[in-house]
Structure formats: structure tokens, C-alpha cells
XYZ file of C-alpha atoms in Angstrom:
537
model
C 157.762 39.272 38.632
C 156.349 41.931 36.001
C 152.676 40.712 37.315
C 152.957 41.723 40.397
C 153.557 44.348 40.233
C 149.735 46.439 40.007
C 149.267 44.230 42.973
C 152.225 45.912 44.945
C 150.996 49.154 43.639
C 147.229 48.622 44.444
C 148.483 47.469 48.506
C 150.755 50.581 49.346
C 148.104 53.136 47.848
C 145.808 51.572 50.289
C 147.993 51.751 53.242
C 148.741 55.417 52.865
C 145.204 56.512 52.641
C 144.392 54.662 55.781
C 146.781 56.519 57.445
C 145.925 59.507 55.927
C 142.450 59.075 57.101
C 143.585 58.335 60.556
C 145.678 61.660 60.590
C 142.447 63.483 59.266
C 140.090 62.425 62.338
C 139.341 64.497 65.716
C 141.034 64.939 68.166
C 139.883 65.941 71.562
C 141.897 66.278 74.851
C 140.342 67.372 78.674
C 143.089 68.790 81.334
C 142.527 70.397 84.270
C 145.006 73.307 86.243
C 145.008 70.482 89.406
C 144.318 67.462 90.312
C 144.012 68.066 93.776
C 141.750 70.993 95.038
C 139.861 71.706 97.974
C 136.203 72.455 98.344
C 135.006 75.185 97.043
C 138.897 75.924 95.330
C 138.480 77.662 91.737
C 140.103 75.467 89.009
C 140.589 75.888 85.524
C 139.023 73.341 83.299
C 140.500 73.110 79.534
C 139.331 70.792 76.177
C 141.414 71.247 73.093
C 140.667 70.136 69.779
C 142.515 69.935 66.688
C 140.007 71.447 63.890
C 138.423 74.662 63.822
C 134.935 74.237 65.396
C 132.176 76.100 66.469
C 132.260 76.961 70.254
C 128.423 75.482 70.984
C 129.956 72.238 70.447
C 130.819 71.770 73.341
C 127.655 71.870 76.264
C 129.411 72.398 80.364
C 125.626 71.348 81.824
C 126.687 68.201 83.214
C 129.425 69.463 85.638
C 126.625 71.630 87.421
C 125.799 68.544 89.526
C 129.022 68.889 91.437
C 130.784 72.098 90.096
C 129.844 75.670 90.488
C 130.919 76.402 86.849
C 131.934 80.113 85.541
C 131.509 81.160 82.005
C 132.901 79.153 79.548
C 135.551 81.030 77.144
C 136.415 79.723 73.718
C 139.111 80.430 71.069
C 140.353 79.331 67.591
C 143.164 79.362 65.677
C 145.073 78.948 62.327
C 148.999 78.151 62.224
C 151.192 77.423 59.415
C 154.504 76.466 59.992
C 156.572 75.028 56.676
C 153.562 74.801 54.958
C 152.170 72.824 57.132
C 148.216 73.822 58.660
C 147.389 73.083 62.320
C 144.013 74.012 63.239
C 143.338 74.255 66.648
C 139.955 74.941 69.237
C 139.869 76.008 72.781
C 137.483 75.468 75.381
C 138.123 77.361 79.129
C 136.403 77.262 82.202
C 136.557 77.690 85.893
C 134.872 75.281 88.029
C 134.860 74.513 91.640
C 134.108 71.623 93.577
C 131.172 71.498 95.861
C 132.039 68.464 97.881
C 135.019 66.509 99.386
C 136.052 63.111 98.172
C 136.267 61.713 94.802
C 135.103 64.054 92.350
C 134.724 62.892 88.101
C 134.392 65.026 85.571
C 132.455 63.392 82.674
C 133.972 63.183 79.153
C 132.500 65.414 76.607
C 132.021 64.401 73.017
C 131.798 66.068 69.906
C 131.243 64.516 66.757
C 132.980 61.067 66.951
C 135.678 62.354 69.409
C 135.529 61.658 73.014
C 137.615 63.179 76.202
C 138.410 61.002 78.983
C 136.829 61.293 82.199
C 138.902 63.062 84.735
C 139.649 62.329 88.586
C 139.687 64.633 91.010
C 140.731 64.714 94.995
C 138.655 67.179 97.123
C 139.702 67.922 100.467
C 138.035 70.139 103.113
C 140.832 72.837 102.425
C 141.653 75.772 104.650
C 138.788 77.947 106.422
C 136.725 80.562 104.253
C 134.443 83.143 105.288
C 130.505 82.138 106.164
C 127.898 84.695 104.615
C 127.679 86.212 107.992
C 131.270 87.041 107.693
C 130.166 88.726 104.297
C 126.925 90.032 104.822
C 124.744 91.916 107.590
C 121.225 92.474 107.774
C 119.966 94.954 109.985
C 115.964 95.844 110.198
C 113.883 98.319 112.357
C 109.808 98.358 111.950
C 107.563 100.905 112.891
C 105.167 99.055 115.039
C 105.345 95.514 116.459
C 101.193 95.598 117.218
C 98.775 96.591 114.552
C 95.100 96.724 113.758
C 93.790 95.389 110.984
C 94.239 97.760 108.149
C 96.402 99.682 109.692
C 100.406 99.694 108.396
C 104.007 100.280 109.691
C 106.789 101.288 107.835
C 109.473 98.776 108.042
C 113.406 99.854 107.191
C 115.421 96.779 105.773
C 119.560 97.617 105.654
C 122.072 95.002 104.131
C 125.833 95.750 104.742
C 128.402 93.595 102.127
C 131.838 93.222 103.815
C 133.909 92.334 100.834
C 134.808 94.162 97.388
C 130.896 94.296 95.204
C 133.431 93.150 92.195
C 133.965 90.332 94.115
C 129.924 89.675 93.516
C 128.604 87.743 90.591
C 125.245 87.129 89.899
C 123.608 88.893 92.911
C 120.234 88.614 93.500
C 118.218 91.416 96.202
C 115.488 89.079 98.203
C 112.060 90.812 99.159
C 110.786 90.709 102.354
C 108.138 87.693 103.277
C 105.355 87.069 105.387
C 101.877 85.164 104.996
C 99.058 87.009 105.932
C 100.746 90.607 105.387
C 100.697 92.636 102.823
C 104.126 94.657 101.900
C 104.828 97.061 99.330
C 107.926 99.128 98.510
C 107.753 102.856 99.333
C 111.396 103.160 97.556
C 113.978 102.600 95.498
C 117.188 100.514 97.123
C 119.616 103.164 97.443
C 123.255 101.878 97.285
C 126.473 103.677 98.693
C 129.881 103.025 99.863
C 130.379 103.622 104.053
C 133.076 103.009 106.011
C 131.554 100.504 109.397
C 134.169 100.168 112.389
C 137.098 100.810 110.521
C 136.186 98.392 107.046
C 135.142 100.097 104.059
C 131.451 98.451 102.891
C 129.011 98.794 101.116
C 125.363 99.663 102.206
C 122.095 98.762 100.930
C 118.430 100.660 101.957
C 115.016 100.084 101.537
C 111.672 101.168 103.040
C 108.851 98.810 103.067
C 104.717 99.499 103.645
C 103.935 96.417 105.974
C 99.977 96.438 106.137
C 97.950 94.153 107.853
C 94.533 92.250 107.330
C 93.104 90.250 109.877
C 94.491 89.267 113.637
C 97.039 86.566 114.450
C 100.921 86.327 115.141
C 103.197 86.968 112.109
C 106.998 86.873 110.879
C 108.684 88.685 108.090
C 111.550 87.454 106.931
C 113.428 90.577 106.307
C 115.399 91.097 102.743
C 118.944 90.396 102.124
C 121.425 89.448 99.219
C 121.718 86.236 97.368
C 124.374 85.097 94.817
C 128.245 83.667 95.201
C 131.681 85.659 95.952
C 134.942 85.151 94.350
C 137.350 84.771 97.680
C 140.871 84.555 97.378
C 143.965 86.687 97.218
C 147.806 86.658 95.229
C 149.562 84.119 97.842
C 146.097 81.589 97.774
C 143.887 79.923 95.869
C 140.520 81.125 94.469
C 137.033 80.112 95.925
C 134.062 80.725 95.707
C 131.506 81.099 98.415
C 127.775 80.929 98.122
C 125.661 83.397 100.168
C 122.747 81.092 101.942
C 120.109 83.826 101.671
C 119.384 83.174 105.334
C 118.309 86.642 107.070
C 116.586 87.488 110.741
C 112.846 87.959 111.096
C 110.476 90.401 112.930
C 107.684 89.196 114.476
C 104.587 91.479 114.411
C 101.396 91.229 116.074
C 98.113 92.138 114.796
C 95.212 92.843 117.278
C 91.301 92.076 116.950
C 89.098 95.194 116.239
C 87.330 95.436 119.395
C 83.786 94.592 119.620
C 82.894 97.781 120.647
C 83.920 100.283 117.876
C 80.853 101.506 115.912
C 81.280 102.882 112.461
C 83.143 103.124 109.999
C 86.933 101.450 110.949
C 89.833 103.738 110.491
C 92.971 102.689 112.416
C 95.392 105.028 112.678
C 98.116 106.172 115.817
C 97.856 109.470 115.144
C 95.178 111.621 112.775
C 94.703 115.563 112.385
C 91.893 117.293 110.867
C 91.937 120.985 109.764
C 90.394 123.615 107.820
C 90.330 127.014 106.069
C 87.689 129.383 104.948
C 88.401 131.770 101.783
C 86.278 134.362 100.446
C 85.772 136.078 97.214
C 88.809 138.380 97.366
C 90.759 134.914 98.788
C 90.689 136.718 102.597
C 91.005 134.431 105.332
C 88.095 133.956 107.406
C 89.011 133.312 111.291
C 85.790 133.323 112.830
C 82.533 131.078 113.341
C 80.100 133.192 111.230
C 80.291 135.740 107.659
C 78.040 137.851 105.707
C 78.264 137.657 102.030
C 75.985 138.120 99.396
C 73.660 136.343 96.667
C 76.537 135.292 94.198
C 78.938 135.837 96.384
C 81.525 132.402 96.921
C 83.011 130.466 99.800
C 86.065 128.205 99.528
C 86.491 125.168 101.968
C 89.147 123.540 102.154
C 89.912 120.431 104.945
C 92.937 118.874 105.437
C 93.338 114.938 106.738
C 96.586 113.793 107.665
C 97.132 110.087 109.249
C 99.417 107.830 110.214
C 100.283 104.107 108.964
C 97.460 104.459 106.162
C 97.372 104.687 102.722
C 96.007 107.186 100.277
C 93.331 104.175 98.834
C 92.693 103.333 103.286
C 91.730 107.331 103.977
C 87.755 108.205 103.969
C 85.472 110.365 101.891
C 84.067 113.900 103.658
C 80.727 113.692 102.710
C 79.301 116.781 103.610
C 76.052 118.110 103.351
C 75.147 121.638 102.126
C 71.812 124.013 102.506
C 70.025 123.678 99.040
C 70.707 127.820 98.981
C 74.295 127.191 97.775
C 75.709 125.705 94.591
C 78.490 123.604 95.721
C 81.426 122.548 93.327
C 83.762 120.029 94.570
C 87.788 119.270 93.624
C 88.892 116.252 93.494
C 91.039 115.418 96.577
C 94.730 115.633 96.677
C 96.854 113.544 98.623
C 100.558 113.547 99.839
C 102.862 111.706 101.137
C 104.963 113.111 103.788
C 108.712 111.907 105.287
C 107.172 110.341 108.493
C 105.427 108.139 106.381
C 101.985 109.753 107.299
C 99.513 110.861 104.084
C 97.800 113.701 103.652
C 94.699 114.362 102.082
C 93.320 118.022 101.404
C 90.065 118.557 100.388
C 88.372 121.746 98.869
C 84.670 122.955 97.829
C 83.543 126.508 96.088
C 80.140 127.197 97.607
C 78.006 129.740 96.119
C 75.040 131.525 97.265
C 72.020 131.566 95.346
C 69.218 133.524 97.614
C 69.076 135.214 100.259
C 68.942 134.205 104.014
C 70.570 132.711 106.793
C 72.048 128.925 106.992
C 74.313 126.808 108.283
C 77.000 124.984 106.826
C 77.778 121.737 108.756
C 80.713 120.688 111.047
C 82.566 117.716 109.718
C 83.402 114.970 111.791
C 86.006 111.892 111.305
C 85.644 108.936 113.687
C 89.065 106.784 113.851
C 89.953 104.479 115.953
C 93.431 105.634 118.237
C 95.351 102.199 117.964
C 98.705 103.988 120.127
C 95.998 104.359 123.489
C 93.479 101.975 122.024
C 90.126 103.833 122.105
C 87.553 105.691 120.072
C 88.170 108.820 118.813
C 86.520 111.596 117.208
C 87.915 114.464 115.501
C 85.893 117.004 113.819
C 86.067 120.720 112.271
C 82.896 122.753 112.764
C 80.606 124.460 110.655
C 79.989 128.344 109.796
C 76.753 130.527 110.248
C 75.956 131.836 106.763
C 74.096 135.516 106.372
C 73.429 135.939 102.617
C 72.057 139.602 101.636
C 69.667 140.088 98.566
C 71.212 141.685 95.804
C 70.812 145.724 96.150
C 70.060 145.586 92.176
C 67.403 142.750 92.678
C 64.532 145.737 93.457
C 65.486 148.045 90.540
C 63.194 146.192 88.067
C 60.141 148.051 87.282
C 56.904 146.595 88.635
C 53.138 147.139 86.982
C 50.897 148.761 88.649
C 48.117 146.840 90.182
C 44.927 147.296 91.142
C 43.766 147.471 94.818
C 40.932 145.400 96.093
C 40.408 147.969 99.261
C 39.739 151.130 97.040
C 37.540 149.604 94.502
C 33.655 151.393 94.988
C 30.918 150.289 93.058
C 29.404 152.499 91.187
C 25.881 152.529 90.852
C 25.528 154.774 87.312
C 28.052 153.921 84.312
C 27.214 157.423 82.549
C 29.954 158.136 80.680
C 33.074 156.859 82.963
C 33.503 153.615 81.264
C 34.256 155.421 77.991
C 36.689 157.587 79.872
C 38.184 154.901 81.788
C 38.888 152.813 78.682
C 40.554 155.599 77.033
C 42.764 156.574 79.944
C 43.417 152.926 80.162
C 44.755 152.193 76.408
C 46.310 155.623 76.543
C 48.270 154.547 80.034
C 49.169 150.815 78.220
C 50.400 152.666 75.358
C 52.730 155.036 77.124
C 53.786 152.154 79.142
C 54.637 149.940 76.368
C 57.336 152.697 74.583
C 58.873 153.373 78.004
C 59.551 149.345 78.106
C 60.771 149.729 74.755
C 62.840 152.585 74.637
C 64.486 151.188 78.372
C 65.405 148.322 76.663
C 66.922 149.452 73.685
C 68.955 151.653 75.876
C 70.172 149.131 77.508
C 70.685 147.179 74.926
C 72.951 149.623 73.425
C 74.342 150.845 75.706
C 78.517 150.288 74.702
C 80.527 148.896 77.586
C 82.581 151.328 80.094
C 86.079 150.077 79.956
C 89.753 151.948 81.054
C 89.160 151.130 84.458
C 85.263 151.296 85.072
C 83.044 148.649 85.810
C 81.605 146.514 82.626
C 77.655 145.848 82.893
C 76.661 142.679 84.497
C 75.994 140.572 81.617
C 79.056 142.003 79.962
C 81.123 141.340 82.877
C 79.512 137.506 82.862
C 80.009 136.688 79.297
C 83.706 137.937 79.478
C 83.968 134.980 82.720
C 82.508 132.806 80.236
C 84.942 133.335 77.609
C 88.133 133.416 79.816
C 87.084 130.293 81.160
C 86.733 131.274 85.052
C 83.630 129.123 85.788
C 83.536 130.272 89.678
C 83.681 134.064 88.572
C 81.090 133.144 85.963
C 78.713 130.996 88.048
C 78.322 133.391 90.877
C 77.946 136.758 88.035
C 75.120 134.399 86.742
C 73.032 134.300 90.239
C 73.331 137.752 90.313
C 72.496 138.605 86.667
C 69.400 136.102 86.868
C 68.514 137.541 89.956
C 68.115 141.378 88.731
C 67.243 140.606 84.856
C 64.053 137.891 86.380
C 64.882 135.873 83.413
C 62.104 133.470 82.006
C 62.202 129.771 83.784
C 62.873 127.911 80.386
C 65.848 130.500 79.358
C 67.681 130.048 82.784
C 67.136 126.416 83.180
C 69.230 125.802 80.034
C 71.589 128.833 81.136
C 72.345 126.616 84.134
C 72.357 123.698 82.434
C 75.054 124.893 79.979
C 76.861 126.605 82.885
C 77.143 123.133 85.602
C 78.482 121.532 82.109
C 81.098 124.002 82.257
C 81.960 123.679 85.854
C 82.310 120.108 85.047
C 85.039 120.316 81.942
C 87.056 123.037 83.516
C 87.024 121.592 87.200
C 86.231 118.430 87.082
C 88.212 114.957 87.804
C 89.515 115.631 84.181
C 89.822 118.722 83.264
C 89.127 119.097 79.245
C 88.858 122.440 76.964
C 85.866 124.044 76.502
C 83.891 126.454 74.473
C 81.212 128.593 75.543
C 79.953 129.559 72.546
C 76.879 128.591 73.264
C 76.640 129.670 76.412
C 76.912 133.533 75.792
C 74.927 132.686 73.020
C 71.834 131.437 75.526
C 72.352 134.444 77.647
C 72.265 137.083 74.860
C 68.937 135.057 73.635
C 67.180 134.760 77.027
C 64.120 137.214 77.048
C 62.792 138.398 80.582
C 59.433 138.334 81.883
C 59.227 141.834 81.423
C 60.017 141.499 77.962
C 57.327 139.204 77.674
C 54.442 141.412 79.276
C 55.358 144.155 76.891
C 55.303 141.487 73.547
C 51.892 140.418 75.288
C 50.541 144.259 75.424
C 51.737 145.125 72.073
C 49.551 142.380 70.774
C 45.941 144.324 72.325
């Protein structure tokens, strides 16, 4: 008997490892909150397993083929009860059956542990709400005819019937149509009404609808997508999917007609203005002025049309008398609460000489799609009398000979000798009057507290407060009465349209101009010149 006894030993240590074994392995159970549900009926879905695990364990993907399926929860815990550990993981999560019958929920496995399959029994269940119990779309376009090019605004409203907490994952549609182009002009703006008697909530939304070439077209007008938890205290939860389905507005777009010359601009309704500004920014009212050289002009023409773009509305191209130096803005456009645009347009014109001209009307042809003909609108021109400068005639001029009191003289004698020495005595006095004028000027100091600056003082101080209209039309007149040499006020202007350019232009950048009161305090006049020449005899 003593022999067998390692034998009897070896056996039961077996036995009791097995089962410890078997006691350490997974466990996995499925339940559900019913086994009977109707379609569309929110029931709760539960696997618990006996170890702590990681939640991704356990993947929900395959009920999606017949269950809408919520968000899955999961928990873990730790107990010990006399000294004894129970680990335990939780899996939740609501599902609801999409069609009647027989319904089977697949097992889910994780590791080496398996759930059994569960069986369900889906009726048809009570009646639930439609989405056109939920939701209401309501639309009003512009225009049901258009030209091509031409665009409407359309006005897209969506009214939800039921609590927005209610709402999961909802999704705002855009509006649809082949062949159109549609852009929003806003924002949705969201707000709580209350609609025969029901509080609800109200969704807005303005749409561009522009069109491109002729034919018949529908636009499927926006509404809300997504699913809505239905249900109350006394009955069961479901869940209701919105079918995205929502009316359509049919819109016809015409041929342009065969007829219509030029350039095509469709628009119901267009209106074309324009002001005149002088100097001293007075209003001009009628069909003629008088200014003088240096003097400015301000034009500015307003465009406003409806069912166009800013990108759709034309460029004024407008031309000018060489006599004036024209600067041009950039346009500016606007968009106004009837959904028209406005585009204002403005040009600084400047006189350089003297005269009388005439600055153009401006026409705009566009085609009137509301009565369907031709139009032309245009605002007209202005009769220009420019006046020399009164200073232009103060430079002194040389004395020249005249070919109708010249004699000849048959005997020399001694005349030449006199004439030559009246002559160098007459270049001589005229050469220290030059000089002596021009040093005056020269240093003169400027006249300030309230009295006038001299021209070029009053031009460089433009300059340097960066004013380029103020400066360019002080230039004309200081080039005018100073008859500056052609190189020297070539480069002036040169330096001057560069300014223009930085401190008006498209971009407007800083600028210094340095150099630019340093060419006019450098330029020499042909004056100045004559006497340099005569100095040199």
C-alpha cells in the first residue's frame, strides 16, 4: 500500500489544476432588455465578461446590417468579497431593429470566449411619425425664367416639429440642380418660433441660383437629414430616420435672343448715375464748368443691378481728351438687401493746358430680361473750359529782333563798333538782372501764419504729406510758369505718376518722395540756361 501512494498524490494534484484552469478561463455572456420588440423599438443590448478587459475588444460593426446601433458604453470593475476577487467588464448598447420578422444578433468573440447568438421577434409595432410629420420645407425663388448669366435669389426654410435634443447626428443638405450654378449668400440662421400653436424650430438660408445656358431645370431644395429619438415615459423608444426627401422648383432658363448686339448683360432692373466734384469738393449740377490749368475734376459713376454678381458687372471704359491727366480708383462694389450689387466708380481728372474739351457720356447696354428687350442706359458727358494760368505770362521774354525794321545800311563808318559795344554792354546788364532775380527768388524764406507759401514750396509740402492729387495738379501749374527744361520735367513726371500709383493705386503701399523734391529743387529752367549760355561769351 506504501507504493501507491506518490501515485495517489501525483492523480489528485492533477485534477485540481484542471479545474483550476477551467475556473481561470473567459467568460462571456450576451442579453438583451427584450426579446420581443417592434420595428424601429430602442433596445438595450448587454455582453458581460468576467476579467478586466479593454473596451476595443469588443467591435458592434456587424449589427449595422439590421440594427441602427447607438454608442456603445463600457465599464469595469474590481470586487472583493471574503477575500475573494471578481473581475468584471461591461459592454452597453442601444440598438433597434430595422425590419420585421426574425431578427439574429451574431455572437461576438473575444479571445477564446464566444457569446451565443441571440433571437429576436420584430413586429410592425404601433404607428410613429413619418419625416413629414417631423420636418417642413418651405422655399420661395426669385425668378422662375432666367437668361443666361443672369441669377435669382432663392430662400430655402426648414421647420423641425419635435424637441432638436431629440436629433442625433443631423446633417443640413444643399440645394441641387445640374446645369445651375448655386452659391450661399449666408449663414443658416437657427431660432426657436412658435407655428400654429407648436413650439419649433426654424432654419434659413439664402441661396445665389445663377444660370448658364437655356433648358428646363429642377432644384431640389435643402432640408435636414439624420434620425430622431421618438418615444415618451408610458412607451417605448424609437427611432425614426429622416428620408432626406424635400420639394423642388423648377426654373426656366431662356435663349439670348438672336438679336441682341454687344456685350450681354442680363439684368431685370439696372441704374446708372453720376456726380461731378471740384477742387474745393463742390457739387457740380450742370452740363458744362470752367476751371483752370491744374485745376481737378472728380467723377464718380455708380452701377447698381439686379440678379448679377460683382465678378458678372462690366468695366466703364471711358475715354478722356489727351489735355487731362486721368487717375483712376479701383472700383468698389456692394451688396445691398434686395440682393442687387452696386458698383461705384471714381476718376481724378486734371487739366494740363489750356482750352476747351469734352469729356464723354458713358453708356451701359443691358439687356431688360423683366420686358425682354434692349436697353440702354447712359450718363452724359461735361463741356470742359480750361483757362491758362494768370502766372504762365510773368516770365521774362528776350528781346528779339524785328525783320520789318531792319535797313541796310550802305556805309559801316563807325556804327558797328558802337553797336557791338551797346550790344555786350545790354547782354551784360541783362545777365546780372537774371542773376540777381533768381537769387531772390531763390531766397526768398517762405510766408507762413496764414499767407500763401510759393508755388514750389506749396508743391514740395504735397509731396511730403503724401497728397498726390494736390501735388500733381501744383506740378502743372509750377511747370507751366517756371518753363522747366524737357529732360528735368519728364523725370519730374515720371517720379510723380510713380507716386500716384503707390498712394492710389489697387494696393496702396508707403512712399517716399525724397527724390522727388529732390528733382524739383534740381530742375534748371530754360531761362536759366540762356543766362549759363551768355555768361560763357
Amino acid at each position: 500500500m506504501i507504493r501507491f501512494k506518490p501515485l495517489i498524490t501525483t492523480i489528485t494534484l492533477v485534477t485540481g489544476l484542471a479545474c483550476s484552469f477551467s475556473s481561470w478561463a473567459l467568460n462571456m455572456t450576451a442579453s438583451v432588455s427584450k426579446a420581443t420588440a417592434s420595428k424601429d423599438e430602442v433596445i438595450q443590448l448587454k455582453i458581460v465578461a468576467d476579467e478586466r478587459l479593454d473596451g476595443e475588444k469588443v467591435n458592434f460593426d456587424a449589427l449595422s446590417d439590421d440594427f441602427y446601433v447607438g454608442r456603445p458604453s463600457f465599464s469595469s470593475s474590481v470586487n472583493i468579497i471574503n477575500m475573494k476577487r471578481t473581475d468584471t467588464s461591461v459592454w452597453t448598447v442601444s440598438i433597434a431593429p430595422q425590419k420585421t420578422g426574425t431578427v439574429t444578433i451574431p455572437s461576438f468573440k473575444v479571445d477564446d470566449a464566444t457569446t451565443a447568438p441571440i433571437t429576436l421577434k420584430v413586429t410592425a409595432g404601433e404607428q410613429v411619425p413619418t419625416t413629414d410629420d417631423i420636418i417642413e420645407v418651405r422655399s420661395k425663388i426669385g425668378k422662375k425664367e432666367l437668361y443666361p448669366n443672369e441669377s435669382t435669389k432663392l430662400d430655402a426654410r426648414i421647420i423641425v416639429k419635435v424637441d432638436p435634443r431629440r436629433l442625433q447626428n443631423p446633417n443640413l443638405t444643399q440645394p441641387l440642380a445640374q446645369g445651375l450654378q448655386i452659391e450661399p449668400l449666408s449663414e443658416p440662421k437657427q431660432y426657436q418660433a412658435t407655428l400654429d400653436g407648436v413650439e419649433v424650430l426654424i432654419i434659413d438660408q439664402e441661396f445665389r441660383v445663377t444660370a448658364s445656358s437655356r433648358g428646363d431645370y429642377s432644384i431640389k431644395v435643402p432640408t435636414l437629414t439624420g434620425v430622431v429619438r421618438y418615444g415618451n415615459s408610458r412607451s417605448s423608444t424609437r427611432i425614426i430616420t429622416l428620408d432626406g426627401k424635400s420639394p423642388q422648383v423648377d426654373l426656366k432658363v431662356l435663349p439670348v435672343p438672336d438679336s441682341y448686339q454687344g456685350a450681354w448683360l442680363p439684368t431685370s432692373k439696372l441704374d446708372l448715375s453720376q456726380s461731378w466734384q471740384l477742387d474745393n469738393n463742390k457739387e457740380l449740377s450742370g452740363d458744362s464748368v470752367t476751371i483752370d490749368e491744374g485745376d481737378s475734376l472728380t467723377r464718380t459713376i455708380t452701377l447698381t443691378a439686379a440678379g448679377l454678381s460683382a465678378a458678372q458687372l462690366p468695366n466703364l471704359t471711358i475715354s478722356n481728351p489727351e489735355a487731362f491727366r486721368v487717375y483712376s480708383e479701383k472700383p468698389a462694389f456692394s451688396n445691398n438687401d434686395d440682393g442687387s450689387v452696386t458698383m461705384t466708380t471714381k476718376q481724378v481728372l486734371i487739366a494740363k493746358r489750356s482750352g476747351k474739351f469734352s469729356l464723354p457720356s458713358v453708356p451701359v447696354q443691358w439687356w431688360d430680361s423683366a420686358n425682354k428687350k434692349s436697353q440702354t442706359s447712359e450718363v452724359n458727358g461735361l463741356n470742359v473750359t480750361v483757362n491758362a494760368n494768370a502766372s504762365s505770362s510773368s516770365a521774362p521774354l528776350l528781346p528779339q529782333a524785328s525783320e520789318n525794321n531792319a535797313q541796310p545800311v550802305k556805309e559801316s563808318g563807325y556804327w558797328p563798333m558802337l553797336t557791338a559795344l551797346f550790344a555786350g554792354l545790354w547782354i551784360l546788364s541783362t545777365v546780372m538782372w537774371l542773376r540777381t532775380r533768381q537769387k531772390a527768388s531763390s531766397t526768398a524764406p517762405s510766408v507762413s501764419n496764414g499767407k500763401a507759401l510759393p508755388l514750389r514750396a506749396e508743391l514740395i509740402e504735397a509731396i511730403q504729406q503724401g497728397e498726390p492729387i494736390k501735388a500733381q495738379s501744383l506740378l502743372e501749374q509750377w511747370l507751366t510758369t517756371q518753363d522747366i527744361e524737357p529732360e528735368d520735367a519728364k523725370a519730374i513726371r515720371s517720379e510723380m505718376n510713380l507716386m500716384s500709383q503707390m498712394v492710389m493705386g489697387k494696393e496702396p503701399s508707403q512712399w517716399k518722395g525724397d527724390k522727388l523734391v529732390g528733382l524739383i529743387k534740381g530742375a534748371g529752367t530754360k531761362a536759366e540756361r540762356k543766362v549759363d549760355q551768355l555768361a560763357q561769351l
